[in-house]
Each structure stands twice: as structure tokens, then as C-alpha cells.
Amino acid sequence: MREHVMKILIVGDGNVGKSSFVDRYVLGQFSGRYKMTMGVDFSLKILHWSEREKVRLQLWDIAGQERFVSMTRIYYRGAVGCVMIFDLSDSRSFLNCRLWKQDLDLKSVLPNGQPLPCILLANKSDLSARVVATDTIEEFSKANGFIAWMETSVKKNTNIEEAMRRLVQEILSL
Ligand code: GDP
């Protein structure tokens, strides 16, 4: 049995659903309350990837950011992938993804010098109050080197597993 250990960063503005995403993915539940976490949390999840491979995921959730704040290098150290989340009903959280991505690429590269594989998640797809257009996300995702983007709803449990599988698959293929 081969075991991979992966440190994955969960980044994005406050209130986009980062903690809920981790809770949903790791604990399989949606808490539906606003949790203001202080500092950095990490959660563990073991994925039985194949008969011969196990993946131990360490999900690092930066916490309680009301707006973009440049992160410390310690937070980025040793990471091999990133989940960037914004809220489809909040255009600022989308615009700030540019800053999050710049900060990420500046401070965190893989040992071979390549940028960290990063998946972009357009969360809260269950809401009707969408303000960010699909074409805009598609263009942004391509122009900024994301491996993919997906619409998710942590509330409805849509695309959460799929997004993580896509990211892990990319990391394993490098
Ligand atoms: P964080 O600050 O990025 O960690 O965001 P939270 O996980 O604390 O979520 C912020 C708020 O958005 C909470 O009230 C969540 O219940 C809510 N939320 C998270 N994901 C979704 C979603 O997919 N749909 C809806 N409607 N609400 C969500």
C-alpha cells in the first residue's frame, strides 16, 4: 500500500464557505452557521484512492478573513495543492481571487519550481442571487492558470467530492 501525504490550502475571502467546505468534506455535514475561526485550522481526511494507494489529506483552512490578507510563508510551506473558493453571490469575493492567486504563486511553488495546482470553486450555486457570470469565471480560470473550475454547493453537497478528486488526481499526475 502506497500512502501519499498532501497538504492542501483552502483559501478565499471570509464568508465564502471555506469552513463549511472542510466540514462537509471531512465530516460529511453542513453546519449552516457562521463560524469565525481565528488563526489556522487543519483537518485530516484519508482517501482510499485505489487498491494500492491511500491519500492522507491535510486541509489547511485560513480563517476569519473579512478581506484579502497576504498570508505568511509558513502557512504555504510544504503545500502541494490549493482549493480557492469564492461566493457566486458576492462579486468582491470573485475579484479577490486574483489577489489570492498572485499571493499563492508568489510564495508557494512545488519543489520543481512549478506553480501549485489550484482548483477554483464557485460556491453557493444553490442561491438564485448569482452575480458572477459563467463566461467570466471560465475566462478568469484559464487566464490565471487554474487546473479547473467548478460550481459547488456545500449546502446541497454538490461537486464537493468531485472537486477534491480532480485536485488529487492532478497532484498525483505531476
Ligand atoms: P468561511 O468564512 O469562508 O469559512 O465561510 P463559512 O464556511 O463560515 O460560511 C459562511 C456562510 O455561508 C455560512 O452561513 C454558511 O452556512 C454559508 N454557506 C456555505 N456554503 C454555502 C452554500 O453552498 N450555499 C449556501 N446557501 N450557503 C452556504
mmCIF file of N, CA, C and O and ligand atoms in Angstrom, residues 13-21 30 32-35 61 64 123-127 152-156, ligand 1:
data_model
loop_
_atom_site.group_PDB
_atom_site.id
_atom_site.type_symbol
_atom_site.label_atom_id
_atom_site.label_comp_id
_atom_site.label_asym_id
_atom_site.label_seq_id
_atom_site.Cartn_x
_atom_site.Cartn_y
_atom_site.Cartn_z
ATOM 1 N N ASP A 13 -11.897 34.650 0.349
ATOM 2 C CA ASP A 13 -12.404 35.641 1.290
ATOM 3 C C ASP A 13 -13.212 35.025 2.433
ATOM 4 O O ASP A 13 -13.635 33.869 2.338
ATOM 5 N N GLY A 14 -13.477 35.833 3.428
ATOM 6 C CA GLY A 14 -14.341 35.406 4.529
ATOM 7 C C GLY A 14 -15.764 35.213 4.027
ATOM 8 O O GLY A 14 -16.185 35.879 3.066
ATOM 9 N N ASN A 15 -16.463 34.250 4.616
ATOM 10 C CA ASN A 15 -17.888 34.035 4.331
ATOM 11 C C ASN A 15 -18.210 33.341 3.004
ATOM 12 O O ASN A 15 -19.373 33.239 2.633
ATOM 13 N N VAL A 16 -17.190 32.860 2.304
ATOM 14 C CA VAL A 16 -17.465 32.190 1.025
ATOM 15 C C VAL A 16 -17.852 30.719 1.205
ATOM 16 O O VAL A 16 -18.392 30.089 0.286
ATOM 17 N N GLY A 17 -17.522 30.172 2.392
ATOM 18 C CA GLY A 17 -17.869 28.769 2.658
ATOM 19 C C GLY A 17 -16.689 27.841 2.895
ATOM 20 O O GLY A 17 -16.831 26.622 2.803
ATOM 21 N N LYS A 18 -15.523 28.402 3.221
ATOM 22 C CA LYS A 18 -14.328 27.561 3.395
ATOM 23 C C LYS A 18 -14.484 26.549 4.538
ATOM 24 O O LYS A 18 -14.238 25.357 4.343
ATOM 25 N N SER A 19 -14.877 27.041 5.713
ATOM 26 C CA SER A 19 -15.020 26.118 6.863
ATOM 27 C C SER A 19 -16.120 25.117 6.598
ATOM 28 O O SER A 19 -15.989 23.936 6.930
ATOM 29 N N SER A 20 -17.198 25.590 5.970
ATOM 30 C CA SER A 20 -18.312 24.690 5.653
ATOM 31 C C SER A 20 -17.864 23.618 4.664
ATOM 32 O O SER A 20 -18.265 22.463 4.763
ATOM 33 N N PHE A 21 -17.014 24.019 3.716
ATOM 34 C CA PHE A 21 -16.493 23.083 2.720
ATOM 35 C C PHE A 21 -15.709 21.968 3.413
ATOM 36 O O PHE A 21 -15.909 20.780 3.150
ATOM 37 N N PHE A 30 -23.269 19.639 6.943
ATOM 38 C CA PHE A 30 -23.337 21.079 6.693
ATOM 39 C C PHE A 30 -23.853 21.722 7.961
ATOM 40 O O PHE A 30 -24.967 21.449 8.392
ATOM 41 N N GLY A 32 -24.263 25.036 8.654
ATOM 42 C CA GLY A 32 -25.196 26.125 8.421
ATOM 43 C C GLY A 32 -25.132 27.295 9.381
ATOM 44 O O GLY A 32 -26.049 28.060 9.514
ATOM 45 N N ARG A 33 -24.008 27.455 10.023
ATOM 46 C CA ARG A 33 -23.865 28.622 10.893
ATOM 47 C C ARG A 33 -22.540 29.291 10.568
ATOM 48 O O ARG A 33 -21.628 28.659 10.044
ATOM 49 N N TYR A 34 -22.451 30.552 10.892
ATOM 50 C CA TYR A 34 -21.217 31.256 10.608
ATOM 51 C C TYR A 34 -20.217 30.998 11.725
ATOM 52 O O TYR A 34 -20.483 31.283 12.875
ATOM 53 N N LYS A 35 -19.093 30.437 11.342
ATOM 54 C CA LYS A 35 -18.069 30.142 12.338
ATOM 55 C C LYS A 35 -16.868 31.017 12.068
ATOM 56 O O LYS A 35 -16.250 30.949 11.022
ATOM 57 N N ASP A 61 -7.163 25.452 6.500
ATOM 58 C CA ASP A 61 -8.180 26.484 6.280
ATOM 59 C C ASP A 61 -7.716 27.785 6.922
ATOM 60 O O ASP A 61 -7.601 27.860 8.132
ATOM 61 N N GLY A 64 -11.230 33.255 9.137
ATOM 62 C CA GLY A 64 -11.767 34.535 9.579
ATOM 63 C C GLY A 64 -11.291 35.772 8.843
ATOM 64 O O GLY A 64 -11.251 36.847 9.416
ATOM 65 N N ASN A 123 -18.779 28.791 -5.258
ATOM 66 C CA ASN A 123 -19.656 28.163 -4.267
ATOM 67 C C ASN A 123 -21.003 28.882 -4.116
ATOM 68 O O ASN A 123 -21.170 29.997 -4.575
ATOM 69 N N LYS A 124 -21.914 28.208 -3.449
ATOM 70 C CA LYS A 124 -23.289 28.674 -3.186
ATOM 71 C C LYS A 124 -24.115 28.664 -4.478
ATOM 72 O O LYS A 124 -24.928 29.557 -4.724
ATOM 73 N N SER A 125 -23.892 27.659 -5.301
ATOM 74 C CA SER A 125 -24.627 27.541 -6.566
ATOM 75 C C SER A 125 -26.115 27.303 -6.327
ATOM 76 O O SER A 125 -26.914 27.420 -7.242
ATOM 77 N N ASP A 126 -26.486 26.967 -5.103
ATOM 78 C CA ASP A 126 -27.910 26.784 -4.777
ATOM 79 C C ASP A 126 -28.660 28.105 -4.680
ATOM 80 O O ASP A 126 -29.889 28.138 -4.761
ATOM 81 N N LEU A 127 -27.931 29.216 -4.537
ATOM 82 C CA LEU A 127 -28.607 30.512 -4.393
ATOM 83 C C LEU A 127 -29.028 31.064 -5.749
ATOM 84 O O LEU A 127 -28.331 30.879 -6.744
ATOM 85 N N THR A 152 -19.995 24.749 -7.027
ATOM 86 C CA THR A 152 -20.266 23.852 -5.894
ATOM 87 C C THR A 152 -21.379 24.430 -5.032
ATOM 88 O O THR A 152 -21.628 25.640 -5.038
ATOM 89 N N SER A 153 -22.025 23.547 -4.317
ATOM 90 C CA SER A 153 -22.889 23.983 -3.226
ATOM 91 C C SER A 153 -22.546 23.103 -2.035
ATOM 92 O O SER A 153 -22.797 21.909 -2.049
ATOM 93 N N VAL A 154 -21.937 23.726 -1.057
ATOM 94 C CA VAL A 154 -21.615 22.967 0.156
ATOM 95 C C VAL A 154 -22.927 22.610 0.850
ATOM 96 O O VAL A 154 -23.087 21.526 1.392
ATOM 97 N N LYS A 155 -23.873 23.532 0.747
ATOM 98 C CA LYS A 155 -25.178 23.312 1.384
ATOM 99 C C LYS A 155 -25.882 22.074 0.829
ATOM 100 O O LYS A 155 -26.367 21.236 1.572
ATOM 101 N N LYS A 156 -25.896 21.975 -0.506
ATOM 102 C CA LYS A 156 -26.593 20.858 -1.149
ATOM 103 C C LYS A 156 -25.678 19.665 -1.424
ATOM 104 O O LYS A 156 -26.103 18.689 -2.044
HETATM 105 P P1 GDP B 1 -15.715 30.948 5.567
HETATM 106 O O1 GDP B 1 -15.645 32.256 6.298
HETATM 107 O O2 GDP B 1 -15.203 31.072 4.169
HETATM 108 O O3 GDP B 1 -15.086 29.800 6.310
HETATM 109 O O4 GDP B 1 -17.285 30.618 5.374
HETATM 110 P P2 GDP B 1 -18.247 29.680 6.246
HETATM 111 O O5 GDP B 1 -17.965 28.245 5.972
HETATM 112 O O6 GDP B 1 -18.223 30.129 7.653
HETATM 113 O O7 GDP B 1 -19.646 30.003 5.550
HETATM 114 C C1 GDP B 1 -20.181 31.312 5.545
HETATM 115 C C2 GDP B 1 -21.691 31.259 5.441
HETATM 116 O O8 GDP B 1 -22.096 30.753 4.168
HETATM 117 C C3 GDP B 1 -22.336 30.316 6.467
HETATM 118 O O9 GDP B 1 -23.542 30.909 6.896
HETATM 119 C C4 GDP B 1 -22.611 29.051 5.689
HETATM 120 O O10 GDP B 1 -23.681 28.322 6.222
HETATM 121 C C5 GDP B 1 -22.946 29.620 4.319
HETATM 122 N N1 GDP B 1 -22.657 28.689 3.212
HETATM 123 C C6 GDP B 1 -21.526 27.975 2.989
HETATM 124 N N2 GDP B 1 -21.627 27.259 1.860
HETATM 125 C C7 GDP B 1 -22.861 27.505 1.348
HETATM 126 C C8 GDP B 1 -23.569 27.058 0.173
HETATM 127 O O11 GDP B 1 -23.095 26.252 -0.651
HETATM 128 N N3 GDP B 1 -24.807 27.584 -0.014
HETATM 129 C C9 GDP B 1 -25.378 28.465 0.847
HETATM 130 N N4 GDP B 1 -26.609 28.902 0.564
HETATM 131 N N5 GDP B 1 -24.760 28.896 1.956
HETATM 132 C C10 GDP B 1 -23.510 28.429 2.203
#
